[in-house]
Coordinates of C-alpha atoms in Angstrom, one line a residue:
Chain A
X1 CA -0.1 -0.3 0.2
X2 CA 1.1 3.4 -0.6
X3 CA 2.3 5.3 2.5
X4 CA 0.6 8.2 3.3
X5 CA 3.7 9.9 4.9
X6 CA 7.0 9.3 3.5
X7 CA 9.7 11.0 5.5
X8 CA 13.2 10.5 4.3
X9 CA 16.3 12.0 6.0
X10 CA 14.6 14.9 7.5
X11 CA 16.8 17.1 8.6
X12 CA 16.4 20.6 10.1
X13 CA 18.9 23.0 11.3
X14 CA 18.4 26.6 13.6
X15 CA 21.6 28.0 12.9
X16 CA 23.9 25.6 14.2
X17 CA 21.4 24.0 16.3
X18 CA 20.5 20.3 14.9
X19 CA 16.5 20.2 15.9
X20 CA 16.1 17.2 13.6
X21 CA 18.7 14.8 12.5
X22 CA 18.1 12.3 10.0
X23 CA 14.6 11.3 10.7
X24 CA 13.0 8.5 8.5
X25 CA 9.6 7.1 9.0
X26 CA 6.1 6.3 7.0
X27 CA 2.9 6.3 7.5
X28 CA 0.3 3.7 5.9
X29 CA -3.1 4.6 5.4
X30 CA -5.1 3.5 8.2
X31 CA -2.6 3.7 10.5
X32 CA -2.0 5.3 13.8
X33 CA 1.6 6.1 14.1
X34 CA 3.2 7.8 17.2
X35 CA 6.6 10.3 17.4
X36 CA 7.6 9.9 21.1
X37 CA 10.1 11.9 22.7
X38 CA 11.1 14.2 25.9
X39 CA 10.7 17.8 25.2
X40 CA 13.0 19.2 22.8
X41 CA 13.4 16.0 20.9
X42 CA 12.6 17.3 17.9
X43 CA 8.6 16.4 17.6
X44 CA 6.8 19.6 17.2
X45 CA 9.7 20.5 14.6
X46 CA 8.8 17.3 12.6
X47 CA 5.4 18.0 12.5
X48 CA 6.0 21.7 11.2
X49 CA 7.8 20.3 8.5
X50 CA 5.0 17.8 7.6
X51 CA 2.9 20.9 6.6
X52 CA 5.4 23.4 5.6
X53 CA 5.5 25.6 8.4
X54 CA 9.1 24.6 8.9
X55 CA 10.7 24.2 5.3
X56 CA 13.4 21.2 5.6
X57 CA 17.3 21.9 5.8
X58 CA 17.5 18.8 3.6
X59 CA 15.5 15.4 3.1
X60 CA 12.3 14.5 1.2
X61 CA 9.1 14.5 2.6
X62 CA 5.7 13.1 0.7
X63 CA 2.2 13.2 1.5
X64 CA -0.1 11.0 -0.4
X65 CA 2.7 10.2 -2.5
X66 CA 3.4 13.6 -3.7
X67 CA 6.1 15.8 -2.8
X68 CA 5.4 18.8 -0.3
X69 CA 7.6 21.4 -1.9
X70 CA 5.6 21.4 -4.9
X71 CA 1.8 20.2 -4.0
X72 CA 1.5 22.2 -0.5
X73 CA -1.5 23.5 -0.9
X74 CA -3.4 20.7 -2.5
X75 CA -1.7 18.3 0.3
X76 CA -3.0 20.8 3.2
X77 CA -6.8 20.8 1.7
X78 CA -6.4 16.9 2.8
X79 CA -4.7 17.1 6.1
X80 CA -6.3 18.2 9.6
X81 CA -3.9 19.7 12.2
X82 CA -4.8 19.7 15.9
X83 CA -1.3 22.3 17.0
X84 CA 0.1 22.0 20.7
X85 CA -0.4 25.6 21.5
X86 CA -4.1 26.3 21.9
X87 CA -4.7 28.2 18.6
X88 CA -8.6 28.8 19.1
X89 CA -9.5 32.2 17.8
X90 CA -10.9 34.0 21.1
X91 CA -12.6 36.7 18.9
X92 CA -15.3 34.2 17.9
X93 CA -17.5 31.6 19.4
X94 CA -17.3 27.8 19.6
X95 CA -19.6 27.3 16.3
X96 CA -17.9 30.4 14.7
X97 CA -14.5 29.0 15.2
X98 CA -15.4 25.9 13.2
X99 CA -17.6 28.1 10.4
X100 CA -14.7 30.4 10.1
X101 CA -12.0 27.5 9.9
X102 CA -14.2 26.0 7.5
X103 CA -14.0 28.9 5.1
X104 CA -10.2 28.4 4.7
X105 CA -10.9 25.2 3.3
X106 CA -13.2 26.7 0.8
X107 CA -16.3 24.8 2.4
X108 CA -20.0 25.9 1.3
X109 CA -21.5 27.4 4.0
X110 CA -24.4 24.7 4.1
X111 CA -21.8 22.0 4.3
X112 CA -19.8 23.5 6.7
X113 CA -23.0 24.0 9.0
X114 CA -23.7 20.5 8.7
X115 CA -20.2 19.0 9.5
X116 CA -19.9 21.6 12.3
X117 CA -22.9 20.6 14.3
X118 CA -22.1 17.3 14.0
X119 CA -18.4 17.7 15.2
X120 CA -19.5 19.7 18.1
X121 CA -22.0 16.6 18.8
X122 CA -19.3 14.3 18.4
X123 CA -16.8 15.9 21.0
X124 CA -20.1 16.8 23.2
X125 CA -19.4 20.5 22.5
X126 CA -23.2 21.1 20.9
X127 CA -24.7 22.7 24.3
X128 CA -21.6 25.5 23.9
X129 CA -21.8 26.4 20.5
X130 CA -22.9 30.0 21.2
X131 CA -20.0 30.1 24.0
X132 CA -16.9 32.1 23.8
X133 CA -13.8 29.8 23.6
X134 CA -12.4 31.3 26.9
X135 CA -15.4 30.3 28.7
X136 CA -14.5 26.6 27.6
X137 CA -12.6 24.1 30.1
X138 CA -9.3 23.4 29.3
X139 CA -10.6 20.0 28.2
X140 CA -13.0 21.2 26.0
X141 CA -10.9 23.8 24.5
X142 CA -8.7 20.8 23.4
X143 CA -11.9 18.7 21.9
X144 CA -12.7 21.9 20.0
X145 CA -9.2 22.1 18.6
X146 CA -9.4 18.5 17.5
X147 CA -12.9 19.0 16.2
X148 CA -11.8 22.1 14.0
X149 CA -8.9 20.2 12.6
X150 CA -11.5 17.7 11.2
X151 CA -13.8 20.2 9.8
X152 CA -12.4 19.5 6.0
X153 CA -12.6 15.7 6.5
X154 CA -9.2 15.0 6.2
X155 CA -7.4 11.6 4.9
X156 CA -4.8 12.2 7.4
X157 CA -5.2 13.9 11.1
X158 CA -2.2 15.4 12.6
X159 CA -2.5 15.7 16.5
X160 CA 0.5 17.6 18.6
X161 CA 0.3 16.7 22.0
X162 CA -3.5 16.3 22.0
X163 CA -3.9 15.7 25.9
X164 CA -1.1 17.7 27.3
X165 CA -2.3 19.3 30.4
X166 CA -5.9 17.5 30.3
X167 CA -7.6 15.6 33.3
X168 CA -8.1 12.0 33.2
X169 CA -11.6 12.4 32.2
X170 CA -11.3 14.6 29.2
X171 CA -8.4 12.1 28.4
X172 CA -10.2 9.5 28.1
X173 CA -13.0 10.9 26.4
X174 CA -10.3 12.6 23.5
X175 CA -8.9 9.0 23.4
X176 CA -12.6 7.4 22.8
X177 CA -13.0 10.0 20.1
X178 CA -9.6 9.0 18.5
X179 CA -10.5 5.3 18.7
X180 CA -13.8 5.8 16.9
X181 CA -11.7 8.0 14.1
X182 CA -8.9 5.4 13.6
X183 CA -11.9 2.9 13.4
X184 CA -13.2 4.4 10.8
X185 CA -10.3 4.2 8.5
X186 CA -8.7 7.7 9.2
X187 CA -4.5 7.8 9.3
X188 CA -3.6 9.5 12.5
X189 CA -0.1 10.9 13.3
X190 CA 0.1 11.6 16.8
X191 CA 3.1 13.1 19.2
X192 CA 3.2 12.6 22.8
X193 CA 5.1 12.3 26.0
X194 CA 2.8 10.2 27.6
X195 CA 3.1 6.5 27.5
X196 CA 0.0 5.2 27.9
X197 CA -1.5 7.4 25.3
X198 CA 0.7 6.0 22.9
X199 CA 0.4 2.3 23.8
X200 CA -3.2 2.7 24.0
X201 CA -3.6 4.5 20.3
X202 CA -0.5 3.7 18.3
X203 CA -0.2 0.9 15.8
X204 CA 3.4 1.9 15.5
X205 CA 5.5 4.8 16.8
X206 CA 9.0 5.9 16.7
X207 CA 11.1 7.1 19.8
X208 CA 12.9 10.2 19.4
X209 CA 15.8 12.1 21.4
X210 CA 17.9 14.9 20.3
X211 CA 16.7 14.9 16.9
X212 CA 17.3 11.5 16.2
X213 CA 15.1 8.4 16.0
X214 CA 16.2 5.9 18.0
X215 CA 13.8 2.9 17.7
X216 CA 11.0 2.0 15.7
X217 CA 8.0 -0.8 16.1
X218 CA 5.0 -1.9 17.7
X219 CA 4.3 -0.6 21.3
X220 CA 4.4 -4.3 22.2
X221 CA 7.4 -5.4 20.4
X222 CA 9.4 -2.5 22.0
X223 CA 8.5 -3.7 25.4
X224 CA 9.3 -6.9 24.5
X225 CA 12.8 -6.1 23.1
X226 CA 13.8 -3.3 25.1
X227 CA 12.4 -4.2 28.6
X228 CA 11.1 -7.9 28.9
X229 CA 7.6 -8.9 29.6
X230 CA 8.4 -8.0 33.4
X231 CA 10.2 -5.6 35.4
X232 CA 11.0 -6.4 38.8
X233 CA 11.4 -3.2 41.1
X234 CA 13.3 -3.7 44.4
X235 CA 12.5 -0.6 46.4
X236 CA 15.2 0.4 49.4
X237 CA 17.7 -2.2 48.5
X238 CA 21.1 -2.7 50.3
X239 CA 24.3 -4.3 49.3
X240 CA 23.5 -7.9 49.7
X241 CA 20.8 -7.5 47.4
X242 CA 23.1 -6.0 44.8
X243 CA 25.7 -8.4 45.4
X244 CA 22.8 -11.5 44.6
X245 CA 21.9 -10.0 41.8
X246 CA 25.2 -9.5 40.5
X247 CA 26.2 -13.1 41.3
X248 CA 23.0 -14.3 39.4
X249 CA 24.1 -12.6 36.6
X250 CA 21.5 -10.2 36.0
X251 CA 21.4 -6.9 34.5
X252 CA 19.9 -4.1 36.5
X253 CA 19.3 -0.5 36.4
X254 CA 20.7 1.2 40.0
X255 CA 18.5 3.8 41.2
X256 CA 19.8 4.5 44.6
X257 CA 16.7 4.1 46.4
X258 CA 15.5 1.7 43.8
X259 CA 16.7 -1.6 41.4
X260 CA 14.7 -2.2 37.8
X261 CA 15.7 -5.8 36.8
X262 CA 14.5 -6.1 33.3
X263 CA 14.9 -9.8 32.3
X264 CA 12.8 -11.9 30.0
X265 CA 11.6 -14.1 32.9
X266 CA 11.9 -12.7 36.4
X267 CA 9.6 -15.1 37.9
X268 CA 12.0 -17.2 39.2
X269 CA 14.2 -14.6 40.6
X270 CA 11.3 -12.9 42.0
X271 CA 10.3 -15.7 44.4
X272 CA 14.0 -16.1 45.3
X273 CA 14.1 -12.5 46.2
X274 CA 11.2 -12.8 48.0
X275 CA 12.1 -15.6 49.7
X276 CA 15.9 -14.3 50.8
X277 CA 15.0 -10.9 51.5
X278 CA 11.9 -8.5 52.4
X279 CA 9.3 -9.5 50.2
X280 CA 7.4 -6.2 50.7
X281 CA 10.0 -4.2 48.9
X282 CA 10.1 -6.2 45.9
X283 CA 7.4 -5.5 43.1
X284 CA 6.8 -7.9 39.9
X285 CA 5.1 -6.2 37.4
X286 CA 4.7 -5.9 33.5
X287 CA 7.0 -3.8 31.6
X288 CA 5.5 -0.8 29.9
X289 CA 6.3 1.5 27.0
X290 CA 7.3 3.9 29.7
X291 CA 10.2 1.6 30.6
X292 CA 11.4 1.5 27.3
X293 CA 11.1 5.2 27.0
X294 CA 13.4 6.2 29.9
X295 CA 15.8 3.1 29.4
X296 CA 16.5 4.6 25.8
X297 CA 16.1 8.4 26.7
X298 CA 17.7 8.2 30.3
X299 CA 16.2 10.0 33.6
X300 CA 17.8 13.4 33.6
X301 CA 15.5 15.9 33.2
X302 CA 15.2 18.1 30.0
X303 CA 15.3 21.5 29.6
Chain B
X1 CA -1.5 38.4 -8.3
X2 CA 2.0 38.0 -10.0
X3 CA 3.8 41.3 -9.4
X4 CA 7.8 41.4 -9.2
X5 CA 9.1 41.7 -5.8
X6 CA 5.7 40.0 -4.5
X7 CA 5.8 36.2 -3.8
X8 CA 3.0 34.6 -4.9
X9 CA -0.4 34.9 -3.2
X10 CA -3.3 33.3 -4.7
X11 CA -7.3 34.8 -4.3
X12 CA -7.1 32.5 -0.8
X13 CA -6.2 35.7 1.1
X14 CA -9.9 36.7 0.9
X15 CA -10.7 34.3 3.6
X16 CA -8.5 35.9 6.2
X17 CA -10.3 39.2 5.2
X18 CA -13.5 37.7 5.8
X19 CA -12.4 36.2 9.0
X20 CA -11.6 40.1 10.3
X21 CA -15.2 41.1 8.9
X22 CA -16.8 38.2 10.8
X23 CA -15.3 39.6 13.8
X24 CA -15.6 43.3 13.2
X25 CA -19.4 42.7 12.5
X26 CA -19.8 41.6 16.0
X27 CA -19.0 44.5 17.5
X28 CA -19.7 47.2 14.6
X29 CA -21.7 49.6 16.5
X30 CA -19.1 50.7 19.1
X31 CA -16.7 50.7 15.9
X32 CA -18.7 53.2 13.9
X33 CA -18.7 55.8 16.6
X34 CA -15.2 56.8 16.6
X35 CA -15.3 58.0 12.9
X36 CA -18.6 59.8 13.0
X37 CA -18.1 61.3 16.5
X38 CA -14.3 62.4 16.0
X39 CA -15.3 64.9 13.0
X40 CA -17.9 66.6 15.4
X41 CA -15.3 67.0 18.1
X42 CA -12.4 68.2 15.5
X43 CA -15.0 70.7 14.1
X44 CA -16.0 72.0 17.7
X45 CA -12.3 72.2 18.4
X46 CA -11.1 73.9 15.4
X47 CA -14.0 75.4 13.9
X48 CA -15.4 77.2 17.4
X49 CA -11.9 77.7 19.2
X50 CA -9.0 77.8 17.0
X51 CA -10.8 79.6 14.0
X52 CA -11.2 82.7 15.9
X53 CA -7.5 83.1 16.5
X54 CA -6.2 82.1 13.3
X55 CA -8.9 83.2 10.8
X56 CA -8.2 82.5 7.4
X57 CA -5.4 80.2 6.2
X58 CA -3.3 80.9 2.6
X59 CA -3.3 77.9 0.9
X60 CA -2.1 77.7 -2.9
X61 CA -2.8 81.7 -3.1
X62 CA -6.2 81.6 -2.0
X63 CA -7.7 82.2 1.3
X64 CA -9.8 79.4 3.0
X65 CA -11.1 78.9 6.6
X66 CA -8.6 76.7 8.9
X67 CA -11.8 74.3 9.2
X68 CA -11.6 73.9 5.3
X69 CA -8.1 73.7 5.7
X70 CA -8.1 71.2 8.6
X71 CA -10.8 68.7 7.9
X72 CA -9.1 66.9 4.6
X73 CA -5.9 66.7 7.2
X74 CA -8.5 65.0 9.7
X75 CA -9.5 62.6 6.9
X76 CA -6.0 61.5 5.6
X77 CA -5.0 61.0 9.3
X78 CA -7.6 58.8 10.0
X79 CA -6.9 56.7 6.8
X80 CA -3.4 56.5 8.3
X81 CA -4.6 55.7 11.7
X82 CA -6.7 53.0 11.0
X83 CA -4.5 51.2 8.6
X84 CA -1.4 51.5 10.8
X85 CA -2.8 50.5 13.8
X86 CA -4.7 47.4 12.7
X87 CA -1.9 45.7 11.2
X88 CA 0.7 46.9 14.1
X89 CA -1.0 46.3 17.2
X90 CA -4.0 44.3 16.2
X91 CA -2.1 42.2 14.0
X92 CA 0.5 41.6 16.4
X93 CA -2.1 40.2 19.0
X94 CA -3.5 38.1 16.3
X95 CA 0.1 36.6 15.6
X96 CA 1.6 36.6 18.8
X97 CA -1.0 36.2 21.7
X98 CA -3.9 34.4 19.9
X99 CA -1.7 32.5 17.5
X100 CA -4.4 33.2 14.7
X101 CA -1.6 33.0 12.1
X102 CA -0.6 29.5 13.5
X103 CA -4.1 28.1 13.3
X104 CA -4.2 29.4 9.4
X105 CA -1.0 28.0 8.4
X106 CA -2.6 24.6 9.2
X107 CA -5.3 25.2 6.3
X108 CA -4.8 25.7 2.6
X109 CA -3.6 29.4 3.6
X110 CA 0.0 30.5 3.1
X111 CA 1.9 33.2 5.1
X112 CA 2.0 36.0 2.3
X113 CA -2.0 35.2 1.7
X114 CA -2.4 35.3 5.7
X115 CA -0.5 38.8 5.5
X116 CA -2.0 40.1 2.4
X117 CA -5.4 39.4 3.8
X118 CA -4.3 41.5 6.9
X119 CA -3.1 44.5 5.1
X120 CA -6.5 44.5 2.6
X121 CA -8.2 44.4 5.7
X122 CA -6.5 47.4 7.2
X123 CA -7.4 49.3 4.2
X124 CA -10.8 48.2 4.5
X125 CA -11.2 49.8 7.8
X126 CA -9.5 52.8 6.3
X127 CA -12.2 52.9 3.5
X128 CA -15.1 52.4 6.2
X129 CA -13.8 55.2 8.4
X130 CA -13.2 57.6 5.8
X131 CA -16.9 56.7 4.4
X132 CA -18.7 57.3 7.5
X133 CA -16.8 60.7 8.1
X134 CA -18.0 62.0 4.5
X135 CA -21.4 62.2 5.7
X136 CA -20.6 64.2 8.7
X137 CA -18.6 66.5 6.9
X138 CA -20.9 67.2 4.2
X139 CA -23.6 67.9 6.8
X140 CA -21.5 70.9 8.0
X141 CA -20.8 72.2 4.4
X142 CA -17.3 71.4 4.7
X143 CA -16.8 69.3 1.3
X144 CA -16.9 70.3 -2.1
X145 CA -18.7 67.6 -4.5
X146 CA -18.2 65.8 -6.6
X147 CA -14.4 65.9 -6.0
X148 CA -15.0 64.6 -2.6
X149 CA -15.8 61.6 -3.6
X150 CA -12.3 60.6 -4.8
X151 CA -11.2 60.5 -1.0
X152 CA -12.7 57.0 -1.2
X153 CA -10.1 55.6 -3.9
X154 CA -7.7 57.6 -2.3
X155 CA -8.5 55.9 1.4
X156 CA -8.2 52.3 -0.4
X157 CA -4.5 53.4 -1.3
X158 CA -3.6 55.0 1.8
X159 CA -4.9 52.3 3.6
X160 CA -2.5 49.9 1.8
X161 CA 0.3 52.1 2.5
X162 CA -0.1 52.5 5.8
X163 CA -1.3 48.9 6.6
X164 CA 2.0 48.0 4.9
X165 CA 3.7 49.8 7.0
X166 CA 2.0 48.6 10.2
X167 CA 2.7 45.3 9.2
X168 CA 6.5 45.7 8.4
X169 CA 7.0 47.4 12.2
X170 CA 5.0 43.9 13.4
X171 CA 7.8 42.1 11.2
X172 CA 10.5 43.7 13.3
X173 CA 9.4 44.3 16.6
X174 CA 10.3 42.2 19.6
X175 CA 7.0 42.8 21.5
X176 CA 4.0 45.1 21.9
X177 CA 5.5 47.7 23.7
X178 CA 8.3 48.3 20.9
X179 CA 5.6 49.8 18.7
X180 CA 5.8 53.0 21.1
X181 CA 9.0 53.8 18.5
X182 CA 7.6 53.9 15.4
X183 CA 4.7 55.5 16.8
X184 CA 6.5 58.5 18.3
X185 CA 9.4 58.2 16.0
X186 CA 7.2 58.3 12.5
X187 CA 3.6 58.1 13.0
X188 CA 3.2 61.1 15.4
X189 CA 5.6 63.5 13.8
X190 CA 3.8 62.7 10.6
X191 CA 0.7 63.5 12.2
X192 CA 1.8 67.2 13.2
X193 CA 4.5 67.9 10.4
X194 CA 2.6 66.6 7.3
X195 CA 0.9 69.6 6.2
X196 CA -1.8 68.6 8.4
X197 CA -2.3 71.7 11.0
X198 CA -0.5 74.2 9.3
X199 CA 0.7 74.7 5.9
X200 CA 4.0 73.1 4.9
X201 CA 5.5 76.5 3.6
X202 CA 5.5 77.4 7.6
X203 CA 7.9 75.3 7.9
X204 CA 12.1 75.9 7.2
X205 CA 13.2 74.8 3.9
X206 CA 14.7 71.8 5.4
X207 CA 12.1 70.7 7.1
X208 CA 9.9 71.2 4.3
X209 CA 12.3 68.8 2.2
X210 CA 12.2 66.1 4.9
X211 CA 8.0 66.2 4.8
X212 CA 7.8 65.7 1.3
X213 CA 9.5 62.4 2.2
X214 CA 6.8 61.3 4.3
X215 CA 3.9 59.4 2.8
X216 CA 1.1 61.3 4.8
X217 CA 2.2 64.7 3.4
X218 CA 1.1 63.4 0.1
X219 CA -1.9 61.6 1.2
X220 CA -3.2 65.2 2.9
X221 CA -2.2 66.6 -0.2
X222 CA -4.6 64.5 -2.2
X223 CA -7.3 64.8 0.4
X224 CA -7.1 68.4 0.5
X225 CA -7.4 68.8 -3.3
X226 CA -10.4 66.4 -3.2
X227 CA -12.5 68.1 -0.4
X228 CA -11.5 71.7 -1.9
X229 CA -12.1 71.0 -5.2
X230 CA -8.7 72.5 -5.8
X231 CA -6.0 70.9 -8.4
X232 CA -2.4 71.5 -8.4
X233 CA 0.7 70.2 -10.5
X234 CA 2.2 68.5 -7.5
X235 CA -0.7 66.3 -7.2
X236 CA 0.3 63.3 -10.1
X237 CA 3.7 63.2 -8.4
X238 CA 2.2 63.0 -4.8
X239 CA -0.1 60.1 -6.5
X240 CA 2.8 58.2 -7.9
X241 CA 4.8 58.7 -4.3
X242 CA 2.0 56.9 -2.5
X243 CA 1.7 54.2 -5.1
X244 CA 5.5 53.6 -5.1
X245 CA 5.8 53.6 -1.4
X246 CA 3.0 51.2 -1.3
X247 CA 4.7 48.9 -3.8
X248 CA 7.9 48.9 -1.6
X249 CA 6.6 48.4 1.6
X250 CA 3.7 45.8 0.9
X251 CA 6.3 43.3 -0.4
X252 CA 8.7 44.1 2.3
X253 CA 6.1 43.1 5.0
X254 CA 5.4 39.9 3.1
X255 CA 8.9 38.6 2.8
X256 CA 9.6 40.0 6.6
X257 CA 6.6 38.6 8.2
X258 CA 7.3 35.0 6.4
X259 CA 10.9 35.8 7.7
X260 CA 9.8 36.1 11.0
X261 CA 7.4 33.2 11.2
X262 CA 8.4 30.6 8.9
X263 CA 11.2 28.9 10.8

């Protein structure tokens, strides 16, 4: 199948700063693809390159099989973009935000009105159609931004951190809606630094850091490959535990007050540890994407 | 629209203009007040107050009343203020605080189209304010017709010139308070020294020379010719100056804004 997005060796320099270095990925039709990474990893810059807001320093970028260099306007008719910053129009009401936006896509008024009302209902905003955007809660504003990015019925939806700053209820609702859109066949590109979000929504993803792609794969495969199925956490470890692990030849990550053992089968180890040491301080849990992320990008604070 | 120096701009810039019109229509009752009331204030101040002190003014060899002298300058400065302030403070708020241009970039619009829409909107506000002032001034018998109707096409040109100027400053200011500089160094001196409140020949020769490079000087000359129905040899030159000024600052604003925002 033809790729909806084919990005090859994307590079972006801001003066001497390399924001994106040799990033390649492709997204197939109907797929939900994730760009993950800590703050400053180059996710937003990559997204901005996709819709011509940030010209490439080098590399090739094709959307729907067409180069964005020559076909940007045609391409932009077919994509919906939900930017990271809230860019709702505060001078307009909720409904007007959708209507004015629809004009940018040359939609006939009646078509736009039908779609706008459907989208408001889909995102649970129909009762706030006449409200000012500043009167909406953060979650409602975010839902309205996503609704707005669907007004042109895009073939590709690009979401830059769609749930950052939302409460758990709002996140769940956004996710449910996005899952419905996914089921309807919409191709989605998503950036996030919430690993649960990526694990739930993304069919495939890349983890980026310092402008580079570190790994690519399906969430479950990445967990298996880089962490193992299970992770053993030992809190308040003493030297004897460390000696025990080293003696048994287990690799572990030492955080000082906590040890993390990533292993393909921690089961036996967990039983032995619990028997020989205090079992209250040992926890065996499923490996998660967050483990993969932290292993690959490190635990140092960013920015 | 394909002109040398201009980046390509499709007719879609109208969508940006429409957006501003939609917002404007929500508060038109308030927006209509200044152009309707301001002429009354000026006529009261200059007609009742200053006129008595000054008497008639000699303009191009003719004695005209001070109010007749000032009224076209009032029109010209209104055209300037509407154009300049729309694309400076107002556009900056949309660009920087409201992220309106960012949102538009997620649609088929290009940056030159967005900026063109903003400048054309600024010119529209200039035309609207001139059109609202004309009947008020006419009611006092201060305009000669039909020549005065020429102030309408003139307000398009003036609006584009000062709209482009405002947008040029928007492309280079660091923050919204930085607009104080072009306002106090460029706009306010023009308001005072462009043959607005006293004839240019009252100025020393060097200052007259400087004034001839100020776009408002030419807008005032043209507006005064229209409202008084007085033609002179300098008018084609004034028209040409304003046109060239616009053709320099308009594409300059487009390219500078593109540089500022597309990174």
